[in-house]
Short mmCIF file of C-alpha atoms in Angstrom, two decimals:
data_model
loop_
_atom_site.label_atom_id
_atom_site.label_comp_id
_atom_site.label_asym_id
_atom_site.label_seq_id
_atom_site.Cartn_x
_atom_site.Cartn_y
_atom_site.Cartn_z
CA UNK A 25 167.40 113.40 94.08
CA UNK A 26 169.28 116.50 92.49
CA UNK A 27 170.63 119.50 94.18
CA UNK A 28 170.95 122.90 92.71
CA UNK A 29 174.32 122.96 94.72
CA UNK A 30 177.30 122.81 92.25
CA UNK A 31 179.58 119.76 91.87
CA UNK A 32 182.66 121.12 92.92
CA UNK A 33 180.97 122.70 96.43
CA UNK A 34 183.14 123.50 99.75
CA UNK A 35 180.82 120.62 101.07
CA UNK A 36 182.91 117.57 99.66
CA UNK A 37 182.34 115.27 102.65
CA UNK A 38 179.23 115.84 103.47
CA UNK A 39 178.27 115.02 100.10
CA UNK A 40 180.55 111.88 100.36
CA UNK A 41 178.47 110.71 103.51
CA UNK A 42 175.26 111.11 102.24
CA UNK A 43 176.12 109.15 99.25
CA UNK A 44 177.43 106.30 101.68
CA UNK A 45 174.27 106.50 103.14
CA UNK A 46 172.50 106.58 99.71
CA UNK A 47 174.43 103.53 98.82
CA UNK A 48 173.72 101.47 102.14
CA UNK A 49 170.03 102.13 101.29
CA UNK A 50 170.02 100.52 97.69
CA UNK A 51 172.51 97.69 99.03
CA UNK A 52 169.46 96.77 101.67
CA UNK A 53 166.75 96.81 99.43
CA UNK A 54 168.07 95.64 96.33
CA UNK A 55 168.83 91.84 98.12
CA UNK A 56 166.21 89.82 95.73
CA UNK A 57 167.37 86.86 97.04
CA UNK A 58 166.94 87.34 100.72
CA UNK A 59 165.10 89.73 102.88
CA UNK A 60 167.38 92.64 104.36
CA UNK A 61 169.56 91.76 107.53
CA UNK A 62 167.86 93.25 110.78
CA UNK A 63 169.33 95.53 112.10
CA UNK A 64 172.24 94.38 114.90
CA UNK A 65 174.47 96.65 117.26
CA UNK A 66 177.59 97.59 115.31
CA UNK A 67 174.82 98.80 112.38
CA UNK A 68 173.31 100.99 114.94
CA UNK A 69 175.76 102.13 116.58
CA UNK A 70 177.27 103.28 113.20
CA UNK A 71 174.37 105.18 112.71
CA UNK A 72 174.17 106.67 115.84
CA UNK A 73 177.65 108.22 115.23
CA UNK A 74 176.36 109.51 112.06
CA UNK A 75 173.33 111.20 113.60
CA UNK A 76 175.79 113.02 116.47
CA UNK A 77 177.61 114.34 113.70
CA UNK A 78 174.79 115.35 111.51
CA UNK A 79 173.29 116.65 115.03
CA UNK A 80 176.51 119.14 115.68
CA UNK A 81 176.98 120.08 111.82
CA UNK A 82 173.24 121.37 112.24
CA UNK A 83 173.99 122.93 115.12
CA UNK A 84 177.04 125.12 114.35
CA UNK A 85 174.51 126.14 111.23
CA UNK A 86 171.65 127.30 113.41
CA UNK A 87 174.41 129.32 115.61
CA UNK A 88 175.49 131.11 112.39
CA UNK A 89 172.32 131.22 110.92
CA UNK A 90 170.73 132.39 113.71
CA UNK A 91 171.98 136.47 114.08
CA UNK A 92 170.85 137.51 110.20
CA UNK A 93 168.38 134.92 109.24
CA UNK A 94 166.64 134.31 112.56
CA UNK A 95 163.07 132.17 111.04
CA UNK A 96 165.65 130.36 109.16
CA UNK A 97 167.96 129.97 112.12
CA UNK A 98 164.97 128.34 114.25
CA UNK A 99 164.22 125.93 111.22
CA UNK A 100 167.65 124.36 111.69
CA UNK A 101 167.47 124.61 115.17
CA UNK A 102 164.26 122.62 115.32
CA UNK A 103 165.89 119.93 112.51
CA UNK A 104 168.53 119.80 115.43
CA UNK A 105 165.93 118.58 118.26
CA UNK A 106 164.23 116.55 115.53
CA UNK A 107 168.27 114.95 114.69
CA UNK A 108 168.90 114.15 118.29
CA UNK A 109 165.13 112.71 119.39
CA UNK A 110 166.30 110.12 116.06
CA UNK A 111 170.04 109.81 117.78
CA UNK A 112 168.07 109.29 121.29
CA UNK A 113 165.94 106.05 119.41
CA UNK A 114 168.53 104.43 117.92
CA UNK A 115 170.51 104.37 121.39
CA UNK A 116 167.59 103.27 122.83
CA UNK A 117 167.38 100.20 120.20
CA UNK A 118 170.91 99.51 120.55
CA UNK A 119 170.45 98.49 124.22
CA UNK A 120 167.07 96.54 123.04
CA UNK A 121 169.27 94.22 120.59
CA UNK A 122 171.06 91.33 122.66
CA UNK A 123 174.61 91.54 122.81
CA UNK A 124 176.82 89.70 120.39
CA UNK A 125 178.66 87.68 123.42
CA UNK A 126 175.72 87.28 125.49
CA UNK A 127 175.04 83.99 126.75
CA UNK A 128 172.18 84.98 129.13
CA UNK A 129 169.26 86.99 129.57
CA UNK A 130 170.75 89.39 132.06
CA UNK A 131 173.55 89.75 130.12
CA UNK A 132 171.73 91.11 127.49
CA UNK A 133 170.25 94.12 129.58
CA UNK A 134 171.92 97.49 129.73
CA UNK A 135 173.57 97.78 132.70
CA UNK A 136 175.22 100.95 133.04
CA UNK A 137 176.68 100.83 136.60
CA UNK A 138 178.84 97.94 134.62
CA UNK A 139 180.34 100.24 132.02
CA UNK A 140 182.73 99.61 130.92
CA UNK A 141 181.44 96.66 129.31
CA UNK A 142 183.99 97.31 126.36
CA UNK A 143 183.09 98.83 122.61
CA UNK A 144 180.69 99.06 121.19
CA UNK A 145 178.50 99.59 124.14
CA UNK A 146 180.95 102.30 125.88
CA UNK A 147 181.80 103.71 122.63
CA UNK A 148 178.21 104.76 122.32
CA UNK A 149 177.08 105.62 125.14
CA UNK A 150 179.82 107.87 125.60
CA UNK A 151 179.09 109.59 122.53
CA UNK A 152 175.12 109.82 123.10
CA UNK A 153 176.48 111.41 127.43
CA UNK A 154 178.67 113.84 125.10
CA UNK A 155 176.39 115.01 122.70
CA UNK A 156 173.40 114.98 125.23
CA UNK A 157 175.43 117.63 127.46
CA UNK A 158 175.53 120.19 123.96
CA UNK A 159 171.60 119.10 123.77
CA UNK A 160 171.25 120.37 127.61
CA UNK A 161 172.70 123.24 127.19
CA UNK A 162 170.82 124.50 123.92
CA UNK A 163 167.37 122.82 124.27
CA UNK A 164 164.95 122.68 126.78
CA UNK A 165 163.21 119.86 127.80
CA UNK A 166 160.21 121.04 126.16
CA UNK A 167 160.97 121.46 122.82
CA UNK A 168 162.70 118.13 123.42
CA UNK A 169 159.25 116.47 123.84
CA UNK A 170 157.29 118.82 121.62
CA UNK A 171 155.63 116.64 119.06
CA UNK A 172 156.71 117.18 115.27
CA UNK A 173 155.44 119.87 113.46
CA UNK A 174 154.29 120.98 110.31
CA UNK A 175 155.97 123.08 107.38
CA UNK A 176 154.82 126.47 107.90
CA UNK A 177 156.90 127.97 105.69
CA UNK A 178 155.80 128.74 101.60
CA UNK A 179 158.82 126.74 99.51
CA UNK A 180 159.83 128.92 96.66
CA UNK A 181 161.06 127.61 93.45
#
């Protein structure tokens, strides 16, 4: 995929991530011998951290987009909800996928009156309580459950 964005952009590690991510991508399904690893907790909760930030970068866009580009502004604000139902799935998995140390079934379960239960599990569900409380204050629990949407908007080239 090519970008019209110039090389030597103010944008150096975003760029940088999404090539990480690229990379991961190929290195998963380029395994011939073997079938691709599921997917265990320190992988997810990896991503989850990458979502959250993808989640604020989008939006601190939206709130500058917003003022002088408002249908624009409410694109990235939607890509936002969109970024954090995605961040609120993979938490959801995370607790799904039995511990690393866990010799029993009800080990296995989230349990948050337990926290801390040590990293990674407090790690992200500290992260997903922090970046929930920016969701609460800038979405409503509507648009939250509002199915996905189509593109309404013509694409110039």
């Amino acid at each position: 995929m090519t970008s019209a964005t110039p090389v030597g952009d103010a944008h150096p590690y975003l760029r940088a991530a999404s090539a990480g991510v690229r990379h991961h991508t190929r290195a998963l399904t380029t395994e011939a011998d073997t079938a691709p690893p599921s997917a265990d907790r320190t992988h997810l909760d990896v991503l989850h951290t990458h979502l959250v930030a993808l989640h604020r970068l989008l939006d601190q866009l939206q709130t500058a987009t917003r003022p002088p580009h408002s249908a624009a502004g409410r694109h990235l604000a939607t890509a936002g909800t969109r970024l954090w139902q995605a961040a609120a799935a993979v938490h959801d998995a995370f607790h799904l996928l039995p511990a690393q140390h866990a010799t029993s079934a009800d080990e296995e379960e989230c349990h948050p009156e337990r926290l801390p239960e040590g990293p990674p599990v407090l790690t992200i569900c500290q992260r997903h309580l922090a970046a929930g409380h920016l969701v609460r204050r800038t979405t409503t629990p509507t648009d939250l459950n509002r199915p996905v949407h189509g593109h309404t908007t013509a694409c110039a080239q």
